[in-house]
Short mmCIF file of C-alpha atoms and ligand atoms in Angstrom, two decimals:
data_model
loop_
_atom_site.label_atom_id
_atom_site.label_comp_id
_atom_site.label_asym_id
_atom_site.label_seq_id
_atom_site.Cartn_x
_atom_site.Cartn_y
_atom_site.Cartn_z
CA UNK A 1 95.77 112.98 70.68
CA UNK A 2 96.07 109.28 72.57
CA UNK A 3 99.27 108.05 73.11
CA UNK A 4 99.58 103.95 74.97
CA UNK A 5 101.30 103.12 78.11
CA UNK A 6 101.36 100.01 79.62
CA UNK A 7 100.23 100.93 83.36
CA UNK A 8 98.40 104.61 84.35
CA UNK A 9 98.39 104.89 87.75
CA UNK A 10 96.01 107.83 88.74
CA UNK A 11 97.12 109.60 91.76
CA UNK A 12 100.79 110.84 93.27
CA UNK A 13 100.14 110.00 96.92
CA UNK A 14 102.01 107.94 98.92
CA UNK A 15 99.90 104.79 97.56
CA UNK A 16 100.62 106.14 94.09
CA UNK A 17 104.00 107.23 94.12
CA UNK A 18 104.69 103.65 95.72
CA UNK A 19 102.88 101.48 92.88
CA UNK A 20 104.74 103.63 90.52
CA UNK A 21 107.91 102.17 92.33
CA UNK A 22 107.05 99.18 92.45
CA UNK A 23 106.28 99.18 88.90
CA UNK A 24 108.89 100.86 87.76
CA UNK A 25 111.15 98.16 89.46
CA UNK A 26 109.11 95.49 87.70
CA UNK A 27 110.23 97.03 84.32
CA UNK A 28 106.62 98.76 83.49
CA UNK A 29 106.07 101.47 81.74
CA UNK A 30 104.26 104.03 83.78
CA UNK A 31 102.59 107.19 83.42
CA UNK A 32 101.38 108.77 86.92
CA UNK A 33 98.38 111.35 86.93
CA UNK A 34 97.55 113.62 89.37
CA UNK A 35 94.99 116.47 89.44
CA UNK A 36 97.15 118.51 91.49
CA UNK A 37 100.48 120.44 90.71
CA UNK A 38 102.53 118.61 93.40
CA UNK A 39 103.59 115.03 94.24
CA UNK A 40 102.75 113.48 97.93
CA UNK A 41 98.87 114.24 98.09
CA UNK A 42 98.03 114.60 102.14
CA UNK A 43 102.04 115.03 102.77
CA UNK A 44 103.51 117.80 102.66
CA UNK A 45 106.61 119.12 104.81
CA UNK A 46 108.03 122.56 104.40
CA UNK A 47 111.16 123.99 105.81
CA UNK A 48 110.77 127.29 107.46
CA UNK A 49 113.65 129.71 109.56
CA UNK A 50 115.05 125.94 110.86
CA UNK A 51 111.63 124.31 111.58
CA UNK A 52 110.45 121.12 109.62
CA UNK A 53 106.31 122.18 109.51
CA UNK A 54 103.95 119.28 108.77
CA UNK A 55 100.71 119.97 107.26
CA UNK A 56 99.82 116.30 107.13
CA UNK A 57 101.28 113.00 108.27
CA UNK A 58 104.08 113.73 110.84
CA UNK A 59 105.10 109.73 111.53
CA UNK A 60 104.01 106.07 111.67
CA UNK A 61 104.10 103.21 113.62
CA UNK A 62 107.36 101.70 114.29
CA UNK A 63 105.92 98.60 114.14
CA UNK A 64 105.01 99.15 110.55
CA UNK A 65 107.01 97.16 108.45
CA UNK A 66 106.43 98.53 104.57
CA UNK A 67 107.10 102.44 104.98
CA UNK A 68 110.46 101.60 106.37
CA UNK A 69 111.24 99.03 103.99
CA UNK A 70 110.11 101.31 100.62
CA UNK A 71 112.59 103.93 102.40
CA UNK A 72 115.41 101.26 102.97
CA UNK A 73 115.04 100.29 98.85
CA UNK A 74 115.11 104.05 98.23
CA UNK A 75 118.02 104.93 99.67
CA UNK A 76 116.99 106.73 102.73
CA UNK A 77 116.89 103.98 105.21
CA UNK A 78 119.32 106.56 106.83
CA UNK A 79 116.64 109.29 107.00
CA UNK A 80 114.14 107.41 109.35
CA UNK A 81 114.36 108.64 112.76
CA UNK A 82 112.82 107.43 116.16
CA UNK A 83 110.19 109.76 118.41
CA UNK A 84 112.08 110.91 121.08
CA UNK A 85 109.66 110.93 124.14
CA UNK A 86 106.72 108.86 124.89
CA UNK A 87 103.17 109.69 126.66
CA UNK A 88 100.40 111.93 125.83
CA UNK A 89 98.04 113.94 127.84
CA UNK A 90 94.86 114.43 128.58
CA UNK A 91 93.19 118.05 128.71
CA UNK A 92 90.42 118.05 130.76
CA UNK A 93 89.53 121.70 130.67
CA UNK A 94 91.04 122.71 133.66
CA UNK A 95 94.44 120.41 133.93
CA UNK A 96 96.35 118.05 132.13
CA UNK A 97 95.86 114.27 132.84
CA UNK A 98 98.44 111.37 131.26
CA UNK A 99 96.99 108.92 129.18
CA UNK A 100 97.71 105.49 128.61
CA UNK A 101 99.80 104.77 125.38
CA UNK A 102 96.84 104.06 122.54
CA UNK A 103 94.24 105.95 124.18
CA UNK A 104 94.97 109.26 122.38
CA UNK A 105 94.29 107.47 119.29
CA UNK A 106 90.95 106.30 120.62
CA UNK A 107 90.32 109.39 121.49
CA UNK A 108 90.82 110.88 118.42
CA UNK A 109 88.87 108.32 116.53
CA UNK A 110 92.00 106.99 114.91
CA UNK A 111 91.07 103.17 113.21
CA UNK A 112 93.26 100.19 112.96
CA UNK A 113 95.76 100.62 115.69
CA UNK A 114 96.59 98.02 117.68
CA UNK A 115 98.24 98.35 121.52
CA UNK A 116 101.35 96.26 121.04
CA UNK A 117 101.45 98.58 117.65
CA UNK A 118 101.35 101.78 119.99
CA UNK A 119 103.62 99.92 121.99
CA UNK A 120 106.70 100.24 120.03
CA UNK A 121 106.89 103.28 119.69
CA UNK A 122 106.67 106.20 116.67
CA UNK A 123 109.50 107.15 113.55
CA UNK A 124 109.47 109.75 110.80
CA UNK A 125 112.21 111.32 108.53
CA UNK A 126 115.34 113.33 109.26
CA UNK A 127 113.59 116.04 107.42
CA UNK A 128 109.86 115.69 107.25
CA UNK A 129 107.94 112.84 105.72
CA UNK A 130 108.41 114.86 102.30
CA UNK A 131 111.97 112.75 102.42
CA UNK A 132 109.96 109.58 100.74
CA UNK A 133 108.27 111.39 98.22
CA UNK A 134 111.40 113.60 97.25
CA UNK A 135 112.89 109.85 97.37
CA UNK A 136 110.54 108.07 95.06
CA UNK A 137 109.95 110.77 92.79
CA UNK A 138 113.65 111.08 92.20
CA UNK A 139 112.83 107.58 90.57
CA UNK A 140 109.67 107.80 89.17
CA UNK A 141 109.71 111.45 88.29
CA UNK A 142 109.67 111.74 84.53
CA UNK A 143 106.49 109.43 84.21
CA UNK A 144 104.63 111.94 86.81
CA UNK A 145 102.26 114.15 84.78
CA UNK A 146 100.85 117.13 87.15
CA UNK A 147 97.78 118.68 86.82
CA UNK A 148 96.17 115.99 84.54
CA UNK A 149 93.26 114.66 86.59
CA UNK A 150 91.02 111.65 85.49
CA UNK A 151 88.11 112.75 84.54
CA UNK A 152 86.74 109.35 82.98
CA UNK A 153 87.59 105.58 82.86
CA UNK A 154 86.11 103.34 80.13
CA UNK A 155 87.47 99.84 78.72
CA UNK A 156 89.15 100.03 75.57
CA UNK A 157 90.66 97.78 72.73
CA UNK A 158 93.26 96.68 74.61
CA UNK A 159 93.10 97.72 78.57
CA UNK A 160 91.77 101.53 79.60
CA UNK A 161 91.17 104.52 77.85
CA UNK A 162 91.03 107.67 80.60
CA UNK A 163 89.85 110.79 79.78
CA UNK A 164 91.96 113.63 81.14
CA UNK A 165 91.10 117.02 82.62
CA UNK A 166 91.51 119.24 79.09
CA UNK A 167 89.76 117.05 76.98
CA UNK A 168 93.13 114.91 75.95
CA UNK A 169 92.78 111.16 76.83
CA UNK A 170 95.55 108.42 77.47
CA UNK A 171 95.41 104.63 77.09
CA UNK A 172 96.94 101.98 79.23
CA UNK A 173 96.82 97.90 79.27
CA UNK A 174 96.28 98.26 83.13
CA UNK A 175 95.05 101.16 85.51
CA UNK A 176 95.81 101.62 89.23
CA UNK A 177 93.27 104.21 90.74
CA UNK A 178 95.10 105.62 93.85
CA UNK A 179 92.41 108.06 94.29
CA UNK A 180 90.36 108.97 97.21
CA UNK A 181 87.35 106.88 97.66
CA UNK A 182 84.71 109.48 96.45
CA UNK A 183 86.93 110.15 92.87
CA UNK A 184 87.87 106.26 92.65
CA UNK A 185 83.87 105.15 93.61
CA UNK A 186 82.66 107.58 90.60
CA UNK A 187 85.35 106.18 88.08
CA UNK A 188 85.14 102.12 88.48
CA UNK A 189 80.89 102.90 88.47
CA UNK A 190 81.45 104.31 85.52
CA UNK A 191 83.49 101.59 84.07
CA UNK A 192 80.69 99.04 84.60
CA UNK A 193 80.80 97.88 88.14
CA UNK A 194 77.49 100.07 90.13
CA UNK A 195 78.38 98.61 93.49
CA UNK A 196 81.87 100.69 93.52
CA UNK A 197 79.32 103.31 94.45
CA UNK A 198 79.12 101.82 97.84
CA UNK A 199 82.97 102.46 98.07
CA UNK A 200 81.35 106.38 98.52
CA UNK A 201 80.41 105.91 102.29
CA UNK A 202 84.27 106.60 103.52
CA UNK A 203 83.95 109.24 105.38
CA UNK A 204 87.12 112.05 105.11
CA UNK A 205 86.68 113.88 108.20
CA UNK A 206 87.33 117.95 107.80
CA UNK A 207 90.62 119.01 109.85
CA UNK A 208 93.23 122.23 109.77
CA UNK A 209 96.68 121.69 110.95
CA UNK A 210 98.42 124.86 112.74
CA UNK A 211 102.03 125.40 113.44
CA UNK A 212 103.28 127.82 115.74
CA UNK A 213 106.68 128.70 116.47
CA UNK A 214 107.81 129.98 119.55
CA UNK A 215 110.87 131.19 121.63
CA UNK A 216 111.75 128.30 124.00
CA UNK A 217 111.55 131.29 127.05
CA UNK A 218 107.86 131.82 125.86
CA UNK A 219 106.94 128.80 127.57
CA UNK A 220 106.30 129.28 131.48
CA UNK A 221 106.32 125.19 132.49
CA UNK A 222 108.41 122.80 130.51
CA UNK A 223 106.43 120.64 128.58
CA UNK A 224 106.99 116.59 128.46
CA UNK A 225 105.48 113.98 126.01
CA UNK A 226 104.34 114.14 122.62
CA UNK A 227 101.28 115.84 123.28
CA UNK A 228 97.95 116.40 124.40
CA UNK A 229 94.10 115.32 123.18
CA UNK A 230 90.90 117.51 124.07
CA UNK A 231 88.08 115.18 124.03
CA UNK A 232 84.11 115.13 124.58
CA UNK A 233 82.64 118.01 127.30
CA UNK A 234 86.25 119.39 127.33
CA UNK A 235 87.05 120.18 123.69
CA UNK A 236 87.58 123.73 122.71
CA UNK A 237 88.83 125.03 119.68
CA UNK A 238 92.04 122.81 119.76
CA UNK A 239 91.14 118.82 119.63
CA UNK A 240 94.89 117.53 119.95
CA UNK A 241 98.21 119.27 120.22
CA UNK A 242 101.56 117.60 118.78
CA UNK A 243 104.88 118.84 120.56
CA UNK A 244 106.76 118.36 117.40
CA UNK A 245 110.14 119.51 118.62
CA UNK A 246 110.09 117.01 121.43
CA UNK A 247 108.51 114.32 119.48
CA UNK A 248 110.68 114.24 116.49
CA UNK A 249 114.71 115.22 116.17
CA UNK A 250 115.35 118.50 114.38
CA UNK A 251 112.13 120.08 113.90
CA UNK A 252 113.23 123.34 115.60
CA UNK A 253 115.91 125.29 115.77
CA UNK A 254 117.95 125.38 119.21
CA UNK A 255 116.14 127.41 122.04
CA UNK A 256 112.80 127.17 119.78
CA UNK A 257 109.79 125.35 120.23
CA UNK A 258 106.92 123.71 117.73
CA UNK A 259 104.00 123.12 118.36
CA UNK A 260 101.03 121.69 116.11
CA UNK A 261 97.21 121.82 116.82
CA UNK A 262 94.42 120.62 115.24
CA UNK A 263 91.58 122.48 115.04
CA UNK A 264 88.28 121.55 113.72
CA UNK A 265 86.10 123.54 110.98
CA UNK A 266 86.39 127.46 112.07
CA UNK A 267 85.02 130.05 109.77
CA UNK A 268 88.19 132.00 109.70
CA UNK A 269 91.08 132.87 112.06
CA UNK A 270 92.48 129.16 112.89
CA UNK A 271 96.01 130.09 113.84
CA UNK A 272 94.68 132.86 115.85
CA UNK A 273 92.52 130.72 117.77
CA UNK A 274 94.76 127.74 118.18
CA UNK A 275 97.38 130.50 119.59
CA UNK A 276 94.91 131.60 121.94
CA UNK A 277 94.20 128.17 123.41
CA UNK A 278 97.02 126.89 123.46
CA UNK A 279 98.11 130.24 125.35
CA UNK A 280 95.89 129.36 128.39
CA UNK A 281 96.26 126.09 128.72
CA UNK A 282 99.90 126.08 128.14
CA UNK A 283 100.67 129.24 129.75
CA UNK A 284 102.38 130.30 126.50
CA UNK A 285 103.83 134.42 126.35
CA UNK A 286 103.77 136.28 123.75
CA UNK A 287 102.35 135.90 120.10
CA UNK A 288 103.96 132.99 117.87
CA UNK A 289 106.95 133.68 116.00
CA UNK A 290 105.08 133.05 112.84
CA UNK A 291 102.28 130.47 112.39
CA UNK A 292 101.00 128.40 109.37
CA UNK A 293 97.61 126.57 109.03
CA UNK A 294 96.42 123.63 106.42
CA UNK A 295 93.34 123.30 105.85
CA UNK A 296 92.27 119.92 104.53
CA UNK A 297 88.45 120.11 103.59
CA UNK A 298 88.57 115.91 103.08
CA UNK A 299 91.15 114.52 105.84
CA UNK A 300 91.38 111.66 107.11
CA UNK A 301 89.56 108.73 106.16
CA UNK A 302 87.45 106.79 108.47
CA UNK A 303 85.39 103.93 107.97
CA UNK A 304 81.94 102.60 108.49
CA UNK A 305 80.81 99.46 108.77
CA UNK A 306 80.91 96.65 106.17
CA UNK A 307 83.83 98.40 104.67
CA UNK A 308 86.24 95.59 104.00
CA UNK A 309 83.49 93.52 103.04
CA UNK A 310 82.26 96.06 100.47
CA UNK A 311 86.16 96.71 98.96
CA UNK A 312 86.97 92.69 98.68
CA UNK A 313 83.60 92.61 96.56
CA UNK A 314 84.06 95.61 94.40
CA UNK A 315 88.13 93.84 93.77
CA UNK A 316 86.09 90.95 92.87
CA UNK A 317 83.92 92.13 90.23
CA UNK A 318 87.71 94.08 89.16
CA UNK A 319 88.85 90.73 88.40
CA UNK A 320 86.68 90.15 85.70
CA UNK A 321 87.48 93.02 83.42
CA UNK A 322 90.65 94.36 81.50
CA UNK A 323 93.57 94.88 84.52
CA UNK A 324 92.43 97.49 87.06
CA UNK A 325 93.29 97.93 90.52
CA UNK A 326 92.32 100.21 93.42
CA UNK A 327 94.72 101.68 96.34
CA UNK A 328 95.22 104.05 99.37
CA UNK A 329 93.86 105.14 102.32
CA UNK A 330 90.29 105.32 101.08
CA UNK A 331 90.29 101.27 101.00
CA UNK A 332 92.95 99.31 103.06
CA UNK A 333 93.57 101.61 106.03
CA UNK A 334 94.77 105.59 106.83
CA UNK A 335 98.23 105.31 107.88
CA UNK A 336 100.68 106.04 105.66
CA UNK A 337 102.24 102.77 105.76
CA UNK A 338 99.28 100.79 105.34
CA UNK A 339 99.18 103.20 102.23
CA UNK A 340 102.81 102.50 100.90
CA UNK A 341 101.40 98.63 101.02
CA UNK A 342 98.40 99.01 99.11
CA UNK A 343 100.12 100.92 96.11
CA UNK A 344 102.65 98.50 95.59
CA UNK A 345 100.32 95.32 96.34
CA UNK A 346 97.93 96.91 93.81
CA UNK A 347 101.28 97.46 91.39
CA UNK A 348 102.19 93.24 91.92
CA UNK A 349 98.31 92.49 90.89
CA UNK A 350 98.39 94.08 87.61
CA UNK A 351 101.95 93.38 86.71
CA UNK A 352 100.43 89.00 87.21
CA UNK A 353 97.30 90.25 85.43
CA UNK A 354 99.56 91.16 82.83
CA UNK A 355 101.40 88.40 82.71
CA UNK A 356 104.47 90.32 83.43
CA UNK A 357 105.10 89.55 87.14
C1 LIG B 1 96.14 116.08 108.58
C2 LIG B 1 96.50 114.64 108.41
C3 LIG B 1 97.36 114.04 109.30
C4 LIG B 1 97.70 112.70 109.15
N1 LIG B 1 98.59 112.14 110.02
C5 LIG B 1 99.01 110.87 109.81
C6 LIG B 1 100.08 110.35 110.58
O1 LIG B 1 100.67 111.03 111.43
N2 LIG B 1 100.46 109.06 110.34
C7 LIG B 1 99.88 108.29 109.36
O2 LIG B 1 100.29 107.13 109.19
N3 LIG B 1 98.90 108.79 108.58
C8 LIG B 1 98.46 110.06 108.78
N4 LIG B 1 97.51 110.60 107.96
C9 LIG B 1 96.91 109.74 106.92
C10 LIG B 1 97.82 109.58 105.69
O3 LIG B 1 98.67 110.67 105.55
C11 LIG B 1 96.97 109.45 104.43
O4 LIG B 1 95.91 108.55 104.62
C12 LIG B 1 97.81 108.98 103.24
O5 LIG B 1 98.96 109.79 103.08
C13 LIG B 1 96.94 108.99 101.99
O6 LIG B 1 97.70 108.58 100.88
P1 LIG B 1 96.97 108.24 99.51
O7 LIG B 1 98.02 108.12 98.47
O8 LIG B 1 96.04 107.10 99.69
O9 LIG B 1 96.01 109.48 99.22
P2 LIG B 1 96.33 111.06 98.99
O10 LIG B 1 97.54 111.48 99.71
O11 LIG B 1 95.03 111.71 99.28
O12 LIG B 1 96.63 111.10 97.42
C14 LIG B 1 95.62 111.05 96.46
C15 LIG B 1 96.09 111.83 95.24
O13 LIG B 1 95.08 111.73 94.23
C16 LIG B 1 95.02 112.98 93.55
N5 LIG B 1 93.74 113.06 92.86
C17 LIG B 1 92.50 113.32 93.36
N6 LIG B 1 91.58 113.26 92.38
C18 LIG B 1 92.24 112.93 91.23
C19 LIG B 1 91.84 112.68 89.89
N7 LIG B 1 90.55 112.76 89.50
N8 LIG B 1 92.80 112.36 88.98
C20 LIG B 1 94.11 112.26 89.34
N9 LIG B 1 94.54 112.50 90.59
C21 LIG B 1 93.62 112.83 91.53
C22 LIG B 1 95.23 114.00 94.65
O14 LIG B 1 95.66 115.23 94.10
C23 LIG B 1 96.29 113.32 95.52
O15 LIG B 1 97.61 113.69 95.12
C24 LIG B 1 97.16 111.94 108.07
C25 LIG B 1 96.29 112.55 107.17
C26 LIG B 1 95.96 113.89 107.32
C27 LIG B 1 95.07 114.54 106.30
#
């Protein structure tokens, strides 16, 4: 059966859940699909024993105006909280080295991030970055449709008509695709414009995020900063380790410690191995309290190349059909705040397309 809305917006990420907003506040009617059974996408906090464990995005850039501002308009401008200490490490397989603010990032291949960005500093949530998305889907909830993934995307009388995972389909008189670039690049070819294929070449780099809980006594030498990177000849299993519970306020209980590695792609065992590292370098006694790895087979997004270049001409060619947008990470940057922009920039296009701005 097809029933009409006036704006689908495929995807619940952050760039989704924030044109939904956006819309919402404009008045629209909205419908949000995702393929998956939860809202967020690549954020996802969970609360364990007192800890605040982040399988995903952990903070932003202070400097970064939109996040903060989407949080301010939700209600939660409360909830945003400042990093608490400053400076990373370098290991270089046999001691740690401090590195210059920004160079982690270079490091670690991060895009987009300027020094007098790094500069200012880092923020999150009280609780977790899960605080926005519990705080927008408090708004746009109802219109969120789980499991329903878009399967298909073809013009129709009057706007879209998407075809829906289960055979149903849905149309709408405008579409935002907040999809990664692979799903979106498949969909607007298939709507008649080849070159989105091109939007394919994002490359979503394979990661696992571990969390380990410890005793505060399990440590033998205090540990200062945010952190440490493992880079080049000296990289082991562990490319970067996050301090969480002396970068952010509240992610551990009192006396406890958090730590969170990244490892790259391991056939099995990640926790055990990041435990094991971490162990020797930080001089760590004892087995974890409890540990808990994400695995994210398409992380983050990196880009070759020409990318801009190839997104302003695929937005182009968007221009010329029925209303239809694209957002996220897989097009106008990684961070999450560069996300929260996109969604809701995409969200102002249609609604003028529409005539409804
Ligand atoms: C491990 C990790 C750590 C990170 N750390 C940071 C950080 O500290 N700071 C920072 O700023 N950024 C960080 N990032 C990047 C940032 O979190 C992401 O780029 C951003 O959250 C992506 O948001 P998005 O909405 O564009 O995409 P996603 O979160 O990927 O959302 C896309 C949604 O589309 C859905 N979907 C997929 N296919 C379909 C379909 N066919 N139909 C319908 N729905 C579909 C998915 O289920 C998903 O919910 C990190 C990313 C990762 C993976």
């Amino acid at each position: 059966m097809a029933v009409s809305a006036t704006v689908a917006v495929a995807g619940a990420g952050l760039a989704g859940l924030s044109a939904a907003w956006e819309l919402s506040g404009a008045g629209a009617t909205v419908v949000v699909l995702d393929a998956g059974r939860r809202s967020g996408g690549v954020v996802v906090t969970e609360l364990r024993d007192g800890f605040v464990v982040e399988a995903g995005p952990d903070g932003f850039l202070a400097a970064e105006p939109d996040i903060q501002e989407l949080a301010r308009e939700a209600g939660i401008g409360g909830r945003l909280v400042d990093q608490l200490t400053s400076g990373s490490s370098l290991w270089t397989g046999r001691r740690m080295e401090p590195l210059a603010e920004g160079q982690a990032a270079a490091l670690l291949g991060i895009q987009g991030v300027t020094q007098s960005a790094m500069d200012c500093g880092f923020r999150s949530f009280a609780t977790g970055m899960a605080d926005l998305v519990e705080a927008l889907v408090a708004r746009v909830g109802p219109a969120i449709r789980p499991a329903q993934g878009v399967t298909g995307l073809a013009p129709a009388t009057r706007g879209w008509r998407l075809s829906l995972g289960g055979g149903s389909t849905l149309e709408a008189e405008a579409v935002i695709l907040a999809l990664p670039a692979w799903v979106a690049a498949r969909l607007v070819a298939a709507a008649g414009v080849p070159a989105a294929r091109r939007l394919d070449d994002v490359i979503y780099y394979p990661t696992t995020t571990v969390s380990l809980a410890y005793r505060g006594d399990q440590l033998a030498t205090p540990l200062a900063g945010t952190g440490f990177v493992s880079a080049g000849e000296w990289a082991g299993v562990v490319r970067a380790c996050s301090y969480s519970w002396l970068k952010y306020p509240g992610r551990a209980p009192p006396g406890h410690a958090l730590l969170r590695a990244f490892v790259g792609p391991l056939d099995d065992g990640p926790a055990a191995a990041a435990h094991a590292e971490l162990a020797s370098i930080l001089g760590i006694k004892g087995l974890p309290l409890w540990s808990r790895a994400f695995t994210w087979p398409r992380g983050l997004p990196r880009y070759k190349p020409g990318h801009a270049g190839h997104v302003a001409a695929v937005r182009e060619r968007l221009a010329r059909l029925p209303p239809l947008a694209i957002a996220g990470a897989g097009f106008d940057g990684a961070g999450v705040s560069a996300c929260v922009k996109s969604g809701r920039a995409a969200a102002r296009q249609v609604m003028e397309r529409l005539g409804r701005a």
